Amino acid sequence: MTNRYHLIGNYVSPYVRKVLVCMELKGLDYTIDPIAPFVGNERFSQLSPLRRIPVLIEGDRVLNDSSVICQYLDERHPQPSLYPSDIGDRAQARWIEEYCDTWLGDVVVWGMFFQKGVKRYVFGEEPDEAIIARARDEQLPVALDYLESLLPADGFLFGEPSVADISIASFLRNAAFVRYTVDARRWPRVAALLERAWALPAFRKLAGLEEKSMRSPLAEQRKVLMELGAPVSAETLGTSVPRRGVMRLE
Ligand SMILES: N[C@@H](CCC(=O)N[C@@H](CS)C(=O)NCC(=O)O)C(=O)O
């Protein structure tokens, strides 16, 4: 039997992780084509006009953007709900998700993870140390101050884990990938939330696949992920030639 959902996107992407955690929390079956956006073929360009991951395929339906996908999955499969029931809390959760997708994405993904990982290992270029230092020493601390001011001392933001907690934990995983540890003395609530969120079975299950992906060249990732039991699809939209995305020059 074919799975209802097919996801295109690499395990190391925080946007893909958001969707995967939602699917795992909801117990949905899926297949995955774990490509990096940079190696997508022409078919990928058709499915993802901005050449970005994740893309969710459900039969003839193609959905782009992690927030759109998470909300769609939540509406299709309401239990457990990943959006707070109170309208005000729900708006707040969406804002935190948006803040992570945009600003934490800029700082953690483009300022740190792309520079230290993708740029060197995918494009064979030297990282820009000034961009990394600014992201790590100036921009991320301000973002962590802001998150610290929002977070509760215990539990999750709105009781049960919501898309807001998932977003924070997904993006800060990428900071951990480049060996950044949130200082628990300076940001105790952020550090504790990360510990709680990353301990959820959904995050734990993905962590093994992320770590293996990080340690394997793109060309070998499908094979090693299959060996680990990941639901990798038989077909891929990946090529062996990385190219720059549509949206960014850096
Ligand atoms: N707003 C989008 C952003 C997705 C995104 O930027 N994904 C990154 C992967 S970490 C990507 O595909 N980047 C390629 C590019 O921008 O060229 C979402 O939430 O899905």
PDB file of C-alpha atoms and ligand atoms in Angstrom:
ATOM      1  CA  MET A   1       0.000   0.000   0.000  1.00  0.00           C
ATOM      2  CA  THR A   2       1.357   3.468  -0.796  1.00  0.00           C
ATOM      3  CA  ASN A   3       1.562   6.034   1.941  1.00  0.00           C
ATOM      4  CA  ARG A   4      -0.846   8.932   1.867  1.00  0.00           C
ATOM      5  CA  TYR A   5       1.864  11.499   2.449  1.00  0.00           C
ATOM      6  CA  HIS A   6       5.188  12.022   0.756  1.00  0.00           C
ATOM      7  CA  LEU A   7       7.607  14.635   2.045  1.00  0.00           C
ATOM      8  CA  ILE A   8      10.468  16.115   0.084  1.00  0.00           C
ATOM      9  CA  GLY A   9      13.266  17.470   2.233  1.00  0.00           C
ATOM     10  CA  ASN A  10      16.425  16.683   4.115  1.00  0.00           C
ATOM     11  CA  TYR A  11      16.454  15.673   7.779  1.00  0.00           C
ATOM     12  CA  VAL A  12      18.889  18.445   8.682  1.00  0.00           C
ATOM     13  CA  SER A  13      16.493  21.232   7.675  1.00  0.00           C
ATOM     14  CA  PRO A  14      14.641  22.828  10.615  1.00  0.00           C
ATOM     15  CA  TYR A  15      11.645  23.490   8.342  1.00  0.00           C
ATOM     16  CA  VAL A  16      11.488  19.823   7.378  1.00  0.00           C
ATOM     17  CA  ARG A  17      11.945  18.867  11.049  1.00  0.00           C
ATOM     18  CA  LYS A  18       8.899  20.954  12.042  1.00  0.00           C
ATOM     19  CA  VAL A  19       6.757  18.979   9.623  1.00  0.00           C
ATOM     20  CA  LEU A  20       8.276  15.622  10.550  1.00  0.00           C
ATOM     21  CA  VAL A  21       7.728  16.255  14.257  1.00  0.00           C
ATOM     22  CA  CYS A  22       4.087  17.177  13.541  1.00  0.00           C
ATOM     23  CA  MET A  23       3.650  13.973  11.537  1.00  0.00           C
ATOM     24  CA  GLU A  24       5.317  11.871  14.202  1.00  0.00           C
ATOM     25  CA  LEU A  25       3.237  13.409  17.003  1.00  0.00           C
ATOM     26  CA  LYS A  26       0.109  12.690  14.993  1.00  0.00           C
ATOM     27  CA  GLY A  27       1.215   9.162  14.140  1.00  0.00           C
ATOM     28  CA  LEU A  28       1.011   9.711  10.363  1.00  0.00           C
ATOM     29  CA  ASP A  29       2.736   7.397   7.898  1.00  0.00           C
ATOM     30  CA  TYR A  30       4.822   8.976   5.178  1.00  0.00           C
ATOM     31  CA  THR A  31       7.614   8.413   2.739  1.00  0.00           C
ATOM     32  CA  ILE A  32      10.450  10.901   2.400  1.00  0.00           C
ATOM     33  CA  ASP A  33      12.815  11.947  -0.364  1.00  0.00           C
ATOM     34  CA  PRO A  34      15.527  13.450   1.862  1.00  0.00           C
ATOM     35  CA  ILE A  35      17.114  15.781  -0.683  1.00  0.00           C
ATOM     36  CA  ALA A  36      18.856  19.059   0.008  1.00  0.00           C
ATOM     37  CA  PRO A  37      17.138  21.879  -1.908  1.00  0.00           C
ATOM     38  CA  PHE A  38      20.344  22.698  -3.769  1.00  0.00           C
ATOM     39  CA  VAL A  39      20.409  19.377  -5.617  1.00  0.00           C
ATOM     40  CA  GLY A  40      16.767  19.236  -6.717  1.00  0.00           C
ATOM     41  CA  ASN A  41      16.125  18.483 -10.400  1.00  0.00           C
ATOM     42  CA  GLU A  42      13.701  20.237 -12.789  1.00  0.00           C
ATOM     43  CA  ARG A  43      10.759  18.333 -11.354  1.00  0.00           C
ATOM     44  CA  PHE A  44      11.700  19.744  -7.954  1.00  0.00           C
ATOM     45  CA  SER A  45      11.606  23.270  -9.442  1.00  0.00           C
ATOM     46  CA  GLN A  46       8.083  22.581 -10.686  1.00  0.00           C
ATOM     47  CA  LEU A  47       6.916  21.308  -7.307  1.00  0.00           C
ATOM     48  CA  SER A  48       8.759  23.968  -5.319  1.00  0.00           C
ATOM     49  CA  PRO A  49       8.963  27.223  -7.301  1.00  0.00           C
ATOM     50  CA  LEU A  50      11.295  28.774  -4.723  1.00  0.00           C
ATOM     51  CA  ARG A  51      13.391  25.573  -4.726  1.00  0.00           C
ATOM     52  CA  ARG A  52      12.844  25.199  -1.021  1.00  0.00           C
ATOM     53  CA  ILE A  53      12.101  22.290   1.246  1.00  0.00           C
ATOM     54  CA  PRO A  54       9.810  20.948   2.674  1.00  0.00           C
ATOM     55  CA  VAL A  55       7.236  20.005   0.061  1.00  0.00           C
ATOM     56  CA  LEU A  56       4.316  17.771   1.025  1.00  0.00           C
ATOM     57  CA  ILE A  57       2.695  15.640  -1.648  1.00  0.00           C
ATOM     58  CA  GLU A  58      -0.679  14.015  -1.092  1.00  0.00           C
ATOM     59  CA  GLY A  59      -1.891  12.452  -4.322  1.00  0.00           C
ATOM     60  CA  ASP A  60      -2.238  15.357  -6.753  1.00  0.00           C
ATOM     61  CA  ARG A  61      -1.964  17.974  -4.023  1.00  0.00           C
ATOM     62  CA  VAL A  62       1.349  19.761  -3.591  1.00  0.00           C
ATOM     63  CA  LEU A  63       1.871  21.932  -0.524  1.00  0.00           C
ATOM     64  CA  ASN A  64       4.813  24.223   0.090  1.00  0.00           C
ATOM     65  CA  ASP A  65       5.991  25.985   3.219  1.00  0.00           C
ATOM     66  CA  SER A  66       6.364  24.308   6.602  1.00  0.00           C
ATOM     67  CA  SER A  67       3.766  26.522   8.324  1.00  0.00           C
ATOM     68  CA  VAL A  68       1.176  25.887   5.633  1.00  0.00           C
ATOM     69  CA  ILE A  69       1.908  22.162   5.803  1.00  0.00           C
ATOM     70  CA  CYS A  70       1.783  21.948   9.614  1.00  0.00           C
ATOM     71  CA  GLN A  71      -1.505  23.803   9.741  1.00  0.00           C
ATOM     72  CA  TYR A  72      -2.940  21.612   6.972  1.00  0.00           C
ATOM     73  CA  LEU A  73      -1.924  18.428   8.783  1.00  0.00           C
ATOM     74  CA  ASP A  74      -3.396  19.739  12.011  1.00  0.00           C
ATOM     75  CA  GLU A  75      -6.717  20.516  10.351  1.00  0.00           C
ATOM     76  CA  ARG A  76      -6.797  17.121   8.601  1.00  0.00           C
ATOM     77  CA  HIS A  77      -5.738  15.214  11.704  1.00  0.00           C
ATOM     78  CA  PRO A  78      -6.873  17.295  14.667  1.00  0.00           C
ATOM     79  CA  GLN A  79      -5.612  14.950  17.392  1.00  0.00           C
ATOM     80  CA  PRO A  80      -3.378  15.677  19.131  1.00  0.00           C
ATOM     81  CA  SER A  81      -3.850  19.331  18.306  1.00  0.00           C
ATOM     82  CA  LEU A  82      -0.615  21.215  17.803  1.00  0.00           C
ATOM     83  CA  TYR A  83      -2.245  24.633  18.003  1.00  0.00           C
ATOM     84  CA  PRO A  84      -3.611  25.998  21.302  1.00  0.00           C
ATOM     85  CA  SER A  85      -7.420  26.014  21.525  1.00  0.00           C
ATOM     86  CA  ASP A  86      -7.641  29.571  22.863  1.00  0.00           C
ATOM     87  CA  ILE A  87      -7.747  32.023  19.943  1.00  0.00           C
ATOM     88  CA  GLY A  88      -5.300  34.443  21.552  1.00  0.00           C
ATOM     89  CA  ASP A  89      -2.859  31.681  22.441  1.00  0.00           C
ATOM     90  CA  ARG A  90      -3.187  30.307  18.921  1.00  0.00           C
ATOM     91  CA  ALA A  91      -2.249  33.672  17.440  1.00  0.00           C
ATOM     92  CA  GLN A  92       0.705  33.880  19.818  1.00  0.00           C
ATOM     93  CA  ALA A  93       1.824  30.360  18.840  1.00  0.00           C
ATOM     94  CA  ARG A  94       1.685  31.311  15.163  1.00  0.00           C
ATOM     95  CA  TRP A  95       3.755  34.423  15.828  1.00  0.00           C
ATOM     96  CA  ILE A  96       6.427  32.391  17.596  1.00  0.00           C
ATOM     97  CA  GLU A  97       6.417  29.962  14.675  1.00  0.00           C
ATOM     98  CA  GLU A  98       6.774  32.880  12.266  1.00  0.00           C
ATOM     99  CA  TYR A  99       9.570  34.420  14.343  1.00  0.00           C
ATOM    100  CA  CYS A 100      11.464  31.122  14.209  1.00  0.00           C
ATOM    101  CA  ASP A 101      10.843  30.578  10.485  1.00  0.00           C
ATOM    102  CA  THR A 102      12.070  34.041   9.584  1.00  0.00           C
ATOM    103  CA  TRP A 103      14.521  35.481  12.088  1.00  0.00           C
ATOM    104  CA  LEU A 104      15.862  32.318  13.715  1.00  0.00           C
ATOM    105  CA  GLY A 105      16.067  30.926  10.200  1.00  0.00           C
ATOM    106  CA  ASP A 106      18.203  33.883   9.128  1.00  0.00           C
ATOM    107  CA  VAL A 107      20.440  33.754  12.178  1.00  0.00           C
ATOM    108  CA  VAL A 108      20.771  30.037  12.835  1.00  0.00           C
ATOM    109  CA  VAL A 109      20.372  28.530   9.375  1.00  0.00           C
ATOM    110  CA  TRP A 110      21.915  31.134   7.111  1.00  0.00           C
ATOM    111  CA  GLY A 111      24.255  32.801   9.616  1.00  0.00           C
ATOM    112  CA  MET A 112      25.587  29.663  11.272  1.00  0.00           C
ATOM    113  CA  PHE A 113      24.543  26.309   9.822  1.00  0.00           C
ATOM    114  CA  PHE A 114      24.809  27.259   6.148  1.00  0.00           C
ATOM    115  CA  GLN A 115      28.111  29.036   6.699  1.00  0.00           C
ATOM    116  CA  LYS A 116      29.754  26.345   8.806  1.00  0.00           C
ATOM    117  CA  GLY A 117      28.257  23.278   7.181  1.00  0.00           C
ATOM    118  CA  VAL A 118      26.586  23.595   3.786  1.00  0.00           C
ATOM    119  CA  LYS A 119      28.909  26.217   2.318  1.00  0.00           C
ATOM    120  CA  ARG A 120      32.004  24.174   2.975  1.00  0.00           C
ATOM    121  CA  TYR A 121      30.758  20.637   2.480  1.00  0.00           C
ATOM    122  CA  VAL A 122      28.246  21.157  -0.342  1.00  0.00           C
ATOM    123  CA  PHE A 123      29.745  24.083  -2.246  1.00  0.00           C
ATOM    124  CA  GLY A 124      33.388  23.619  -1.281  1.00  0.00           C
ATOM    125  CA  GLU A 125      33.704  27.269  -0.188  1.00  0.00           C
ATOM    126  CA  GLU A 126      35.181  28.824   2.920  1.00  0.00           C
ATOM    127  CA  PRO A 127      32.717  30.062   5.551  1.00  0.00           C
ATOM    128  CA  ASP A 128      32.494  33.807   6.169  1.00  0.00           C
ATOM    129  CA  GLU A 129      33.737  34.100   9.757  1.00  0.00           C
ATOM    130  CA  ALA A 130      32.367  37.639  10.160  1.00  0.00           C
ATOM    131  CA  ILE A 131      28.817  36.458   9.343  1.00  0.00           C
ATOM    132  CA  ILE A 132      29.178  33.537  11.765  1.00  0.00           C
ATOM    133  CA  ALA A 133      30.519  35.736  14.579  1.00  0.00           C
ATOM    134  CA  ARG A 134      27.728  38.276  14.147  1.00  0.00           C
ATOM    135  CA  ALA A 135      25.055  35.587  14.154  1.00  0.00           C
ATOM    136  CA  ARG A 136      26.502  33.680  17.122  1.00  0.00           C
ATOM    137  CA  ASP A 137      27.686  36.571  19.309  1.00  0.00           C
ATOM    138  CA  GLU A 138      25.234  39.369  18.524  1.00  0.00           C
ATOM    139  CA  GLN A 139      22.046  38.205  16.826  1.00  0.00           C
ATOM    140  CA  LEU A 140      21.399  34.858  18.502  1.00  0.00           C
ATOM    141  CA  PRO A 141      21.846  36.160  22.082  1.00  0.00           C
ATOM    142  CA  VAL A 142      19.226  38.853  21.420  1.00  0.00           C
ATOM    143  CA  ALA A 143      16.870  36.237  19.986  1.00  0.00           C
ATOM    144  CA  LEU A 144      17.449  33.991  23.012  1.00  0.00           C
ATOM    145  CA  ASP A 145      16.731  36.935  25.360  1.00  0.00           C
ATOM    146  CA  TYR A 146      13.420  37.394  23.586  1.00  0.00           C
ATOM    147  CA  LEU A 147      12.504  33.701  23.742  1.00  0.00           C
ATOM    148  CA  GLU A 148      13.545  33.572  27.414  1.00  0.00           C
ATOM    149  CA  SER A 149      11.080  36.391  28.138  1.00  0.00           C
ATOM    150  CA  LEU A 150       8.231  34.360  26.630  1.00  0.00           C
ATOM    151  CA  LEU A 151       8.871  30.884  27.963  1.00  0.00           C
ATOM    152  CA  PRO A 152       7.399  29.320  31.105  1.00  0.00           C
ATOM    153  CA  ALA A 153       9.576  27.934  33.910  1.00  0.00           C
ATOM    154  CA  ASP A 154       8.074  24.477  33.401  1.00  0.00           C
ATOM    155  CA  GLY A 155       6.284  22.512  30.731  1.00  0.00           C
ATOM    156  CA  PHE A 156       5.516  23.804  27.264  1.00  0.00           C
ATOM    157  CA  LEU A 157       4.328  27.245  26.199  1.00  0.00           C
ATOM    158  CA  PHE A 158       0.641  26.434  26.042  1.00  0.00           C
ATOM    159  CA  GLY A 159       0.377  23.234  28.083  1.00  0.00           C
ATOM    160  CA  GLU A 160       0.741  20.444  25.562  1.00  0.00           C
ATOM    161  CA  PRO A 161       3.549  20.728  22.967  1.00  0.00           C
ATOM    162  CA  SER A 162       2.433  23.112  20.224  1.00  0.00           C
ATOM    163  CA  VAL A 163       3.810  24.328  16.943  1.00  0.00           C
ATOM    164  CA  ALA A 164       5.502  27.148  18.895  1.00  0.00           C
ATOM    165  CA  ASP A 165       7.606  24.776  21.039  1.00  0.00           C
ATOM    166  CA  ILE A 166       8.262  22.573  18.015  1.00  0.00           C
ATOM    167  CA  SER A 167       9.516  25.563  16.029  1.00  0.00           C
ATOM    168  CA  ILE A 168      11.885  26.807  18.732  1.00  0.00           C
ATOM    169  CA  ALA A 169      13.263  23.311  19.293  1.00  0.00           C
ATOM    170  CA  SER A 170      13.567  22.617  15.558  1.00  0.00           C
ATOM    171  CA  PHE A 171      15.562  25.728  14.762  1.00  0.00           C
ATOM    172  CA  LEU A 172      17.844  25.547  17.769  1.00  0.00           C
ATOM    173  CA  ARG A 173      18.702  21.944  16.795  1.00  0.00           C
ATOM    174  CA  ASN A 174      20.562  23.456  13.849  1.00  0.00           C
ATOM    175  CA  ALA A 175      22.540  25.655  16.212  1.00  0.00           C
ATOM    176  CA  ALA A 176      23.452  22.483  18.127  1.00  0.00           C
ATOM    177  CA  PHE A 177      24.574  20.898  14.843  1.00  0.00           C
ATOM    178  CA  VAL A 178      27.288  23.553  14.621  1.00  0.00           C
ATOM    179  CA  ARG A 179      28.223  22.982  18.271  1.00  0.00           C
ATOM    180  CA  TYR A 180      26.370  25.924  19.780  1.00  0.00           C
ATOM    181  CA  THR A 181      25.032  25.182  23.255  1.00  0.00           C
ATOM    182  CA  VAL A 182      22.433  27.465  24.794  1.00  0.00           C
ATOM    183  CA  ASP A 183      23.943  28.661  28.071  1.00  0.00           C
ATOM    184  CA  ALA A 184      21.532  27.433  30.775  1.00  0.00           C
ATOM    185  CA  ARG A 185      22.794  30.048  33.257  1.00  0.00           C
ATOM    186  CA  ARG A 186      21.945  32.925  30.959  1.00  0.00           C
ATOM    187  CA  TRP A 187      18.834  31.436  29.309  1.00  0.00           C
ATOM    188  CA  PRO A 188      17.530  28.802  31.764  1.00  0.00           C
ATOM    189  CA  ARG A 189      14.025  28.650  30.307  1.00  0.00           C
ATOM    190  CA  VAL A 190      15.188  28.238  26.732  1.00  0.00           C
ATOM    191  CA  ALA A 191      17.701  25.565  27.741  1.00  0.00           C
ATOM    192  CA  ALA A 192      15.069  23.693  29.763  1.00  0.00           C
ATOM    193  CA  LEU A 193      12.496  23.891  26.964  1.00  0.00           C
ATOM    194  CA  LEU A 194      15.021  22.458  24.527  1.00  0.00           C
ATOM    195  CA  GLU A 195      15.759  19.613  26.899  1.00  0.00           C
ATOM    196  CA  ARG A 196      12.054  18.821  27.278  1.00  0.00           C
ATOM    197  CA  ALA A 197      11.260  19.123  23.582  1.00  0.00           C
ATOM    198  CA  TRP A 198      14.275  17.164  22.360  1.00  0.00           C
ATOM    199  CA  ALA A 199      13.340  14.400  24.855  1.00  0.00           C
ATOM    200  CA  LEU A 200       9.986  13.879  23.111  1.00  0.00           C
ATOM    201  CA  PRO A 201       9.975  10.563  21.196  1.00  0.00           C
ATOM    202  CA  ALA A 202       9.309  12.445  17.930  1.00  0.00           C
ATOM    203  CA  PHE A 203      12.485  14.542  18.252  1.00  0.00           C
ATOM    204  CA  ARG A 204      14.481  11.571  19.563  1.00  0.00           C
ATOM    205  CA  LYS A 205      13.493   9.369  16.639  1.00  0.00           C
ATOM    206  CA  LEU A 206      14.576  12.040  14.154  1.00  0.00           C
ATOM    207  CA  ALA A 207      17.826  12.834  15.975  1.00  0.00           C
ATOM    208  CA  GLY A 208      19.469   9.568  14.904  1.00  0.00           C
ATOM    209  CA  LEU A 209      18.560  10.215  11.275  1.00  0.00           C
ATOM    210  CA  GLU A 210      19.756  13.824  11.470  1.00  0.00           C
ATOM    211  CA  GLU A 211      23.086  12.856  12.941  1.00  0.00           C
ATOM    212  CA  LYS A 212      23.642  10.202  10.304  1.00  0.00           C
ATOM    213  CA  SER A 213      22.668  12.671   7.556  1.00  0.00           C
ATOM    214  CA  MET A 214      25.120  15.231   8.935  1.00  0.00           C
ATOM    215  CA  ARG A 215      27.946  12.734   8.826  1.00  0.00           C
ATOM    216  CA  SER A 216      27.249  11.402   5.321  1.00  0.00           C
ATOM    217  CA  PRO A 217      27.954  13.051   1.968  1.00  0.00           C
ATOM    218  CA  LEU A 218      24.721  13.997   0.153  1.00  0.00           C
ATOM    219  CA  ALA A 219      25.215  11.242  -2.412  1.00  0.00           C
ATOM    220  CA  GLU A 220      25.263   8.563   0.300  1.00  0.00           C
ATOM    221  CA  GLN A 221      22.486   9.824   2.516  1.00  0.00           C
ATOM    222  CA  ARG A 222      19.619   7.854   0.953  1.00  0.00           C
ATOM    223  CA  LYS A 223      21.460   4.600   1.382  1.00  0.00           C
ATOM    224  CA  VAL A 224      22.520   5.165   4.987  1.00  0.00           C
ATOM    225  CA  LEU A 225      19.077   6.449   5.948  1.00  0.00           C
ATOM    226  CA  MET A 226      17.429   3.380   4.419  1.00  0.00           C
ATOM    227  CA  GLU A 227      19.782   1.190   6.412  1.00  0.00           C
ATOM    228  CA  LEU A 228      18.600   2.971   9.549  1.00  0.00           C
ATOM    229  CA  GLY A 229      14.977   2.179   8.647  1.00  0.00           C
ATOM    230  CA  ALA A 230      13.949   5.695   7.509  1.00  0.00           C
ATOM    231  CA  PRO A 231      10.914   5.605   5.170  1.00  0.00           C
ATOM    232  CA  VAL A 232      12.972   6.733   2.161  1.00  0.00           C
ATOM    233  CA  SER A 233      11.049   6.691  -1.140  1.00  0.00           C
ATOM    234  CA  ALA A 234      12.206   4.580  -4.079  1.00  0.00           C
ATOM    235  CA  GLU A 235      12.392   7.656  -6.334  1.00  0.00           C
ATOM    236  CA  THR A 236      14.323  10.833  -5.770  1.00  0.00           C
ATOM    237  CA  LEU A 237      14.334  14.322  -7.256  1.00  0.00           C
ATOM    238  CA  GLY A 238      17.973  14.741  -6.263  1.00  0.00           C
ATOM    239  CA  THR A 239      20.857  15.202  -8.697  1.00  0.00           C
ATOM    240  CA  SER A 240      24.558  15.120  -7.979  1.00  0.00           C
ATOM    241  CA  VAL A 241      25.158  18.761  -8.924  1.00  0.00           C
ATOM    242  CA  PRO A 242      24.442  21.387  -6.261  1.00  0.00           C
ATOM    243  CA  ARG A 243      23.308  24.808  -7.427  1.00  0.00           C
ATOM    244  CA  ARG A 244      22.440  27.998  -5.616  1.00  0.00           C
ATOM    245  CA  GLY A 245      18.803  28.571  -4.662  1.00  0.00           C
ATOM    246  CA  VAL A 246      16.347  31.041  -6.146  1.00  0.00           C
ATOM    247  CA  MET A 247      16.006  33.326  -3.163  1.00  0.00           C
ATOM    248  CA  ARG A 248      19.515  33.953  -1.913  1.00  0.00           C
ATOM    249  CA  LEU A 249      22.906  34.740  -3.324  1.00  0.00           C
ATOM    250  CA  GLU A 250      24.768  33.863  -0.123  1.00  0.00           C
TER     251      GLU A 250
HETATM  252  N1  LIG B   1       9.197  29.527   4.638  1.00  0.00           N
HETATM  253  C1  LIG B   1       9.701  28.262   4.185  1.00  0.00           C
HETATM  254  C2  LIG B   1      11.206  28.266   4.239  1.00  0.00           C
HETATM  255  C3  LIG B   1      11.806  26.945   3.816  1.00  0.00           C
HETATM  256  C4  LIG B   1      13.321  27.051   3.636  1.00  0.00           C
HETATM  257  O1  LIG B   1      13.906  28.148   3.573  1.00  0.00           O
HETATM  258  N2  LIG B   1      13.956  25.893   3.546  1.00  0.00           N
HETATM  259  C5  LIG B   1      15.380  25.854   3.322  1.00  0.00           C
HETATM  260  C6  LIG B   1      15.973  24.563   3.852  1.00  0.00           C
HETATM  261  S1  LIG B   1      16.584  24.718   5.477  1.00  0.00           S
HETATM  262  C7  LIG B   1      15.615  25.838   1.823  1.00  0.00           C
HETATM  263  O2  LIG B   1      15.005  25.074   1.118  1.00  0.00           O
HETATM  264  N3  LIG B   1      16.516  26.725   1.365  1.00  0.00           N
HETATM  265  C8  LIG B   1      16.902  26.768  -0.002  1.00  0.00           C
HETATM  266  C9  LIG B   1      16.893  28.165  -0.539  1.00  0.00           C
HETATM  267  O3  LIG B   1      16.306  29.058   0.114  1.00  0.00           O
HETATM  268  O4  LIG B   1      17.454  28.347  -1.596  1.00  0.00           O
HETATM  269  C10 LIG B   1       9.099  27.160   5.040  1.00  0.00           C
HETATM  270  O5  LIG B   1       8.672  27.444   6.157  1.00  0.00           O
HETATM  271  O6  LIG B   1       9.035  26.015   4.563  1.00  0.00           O
END
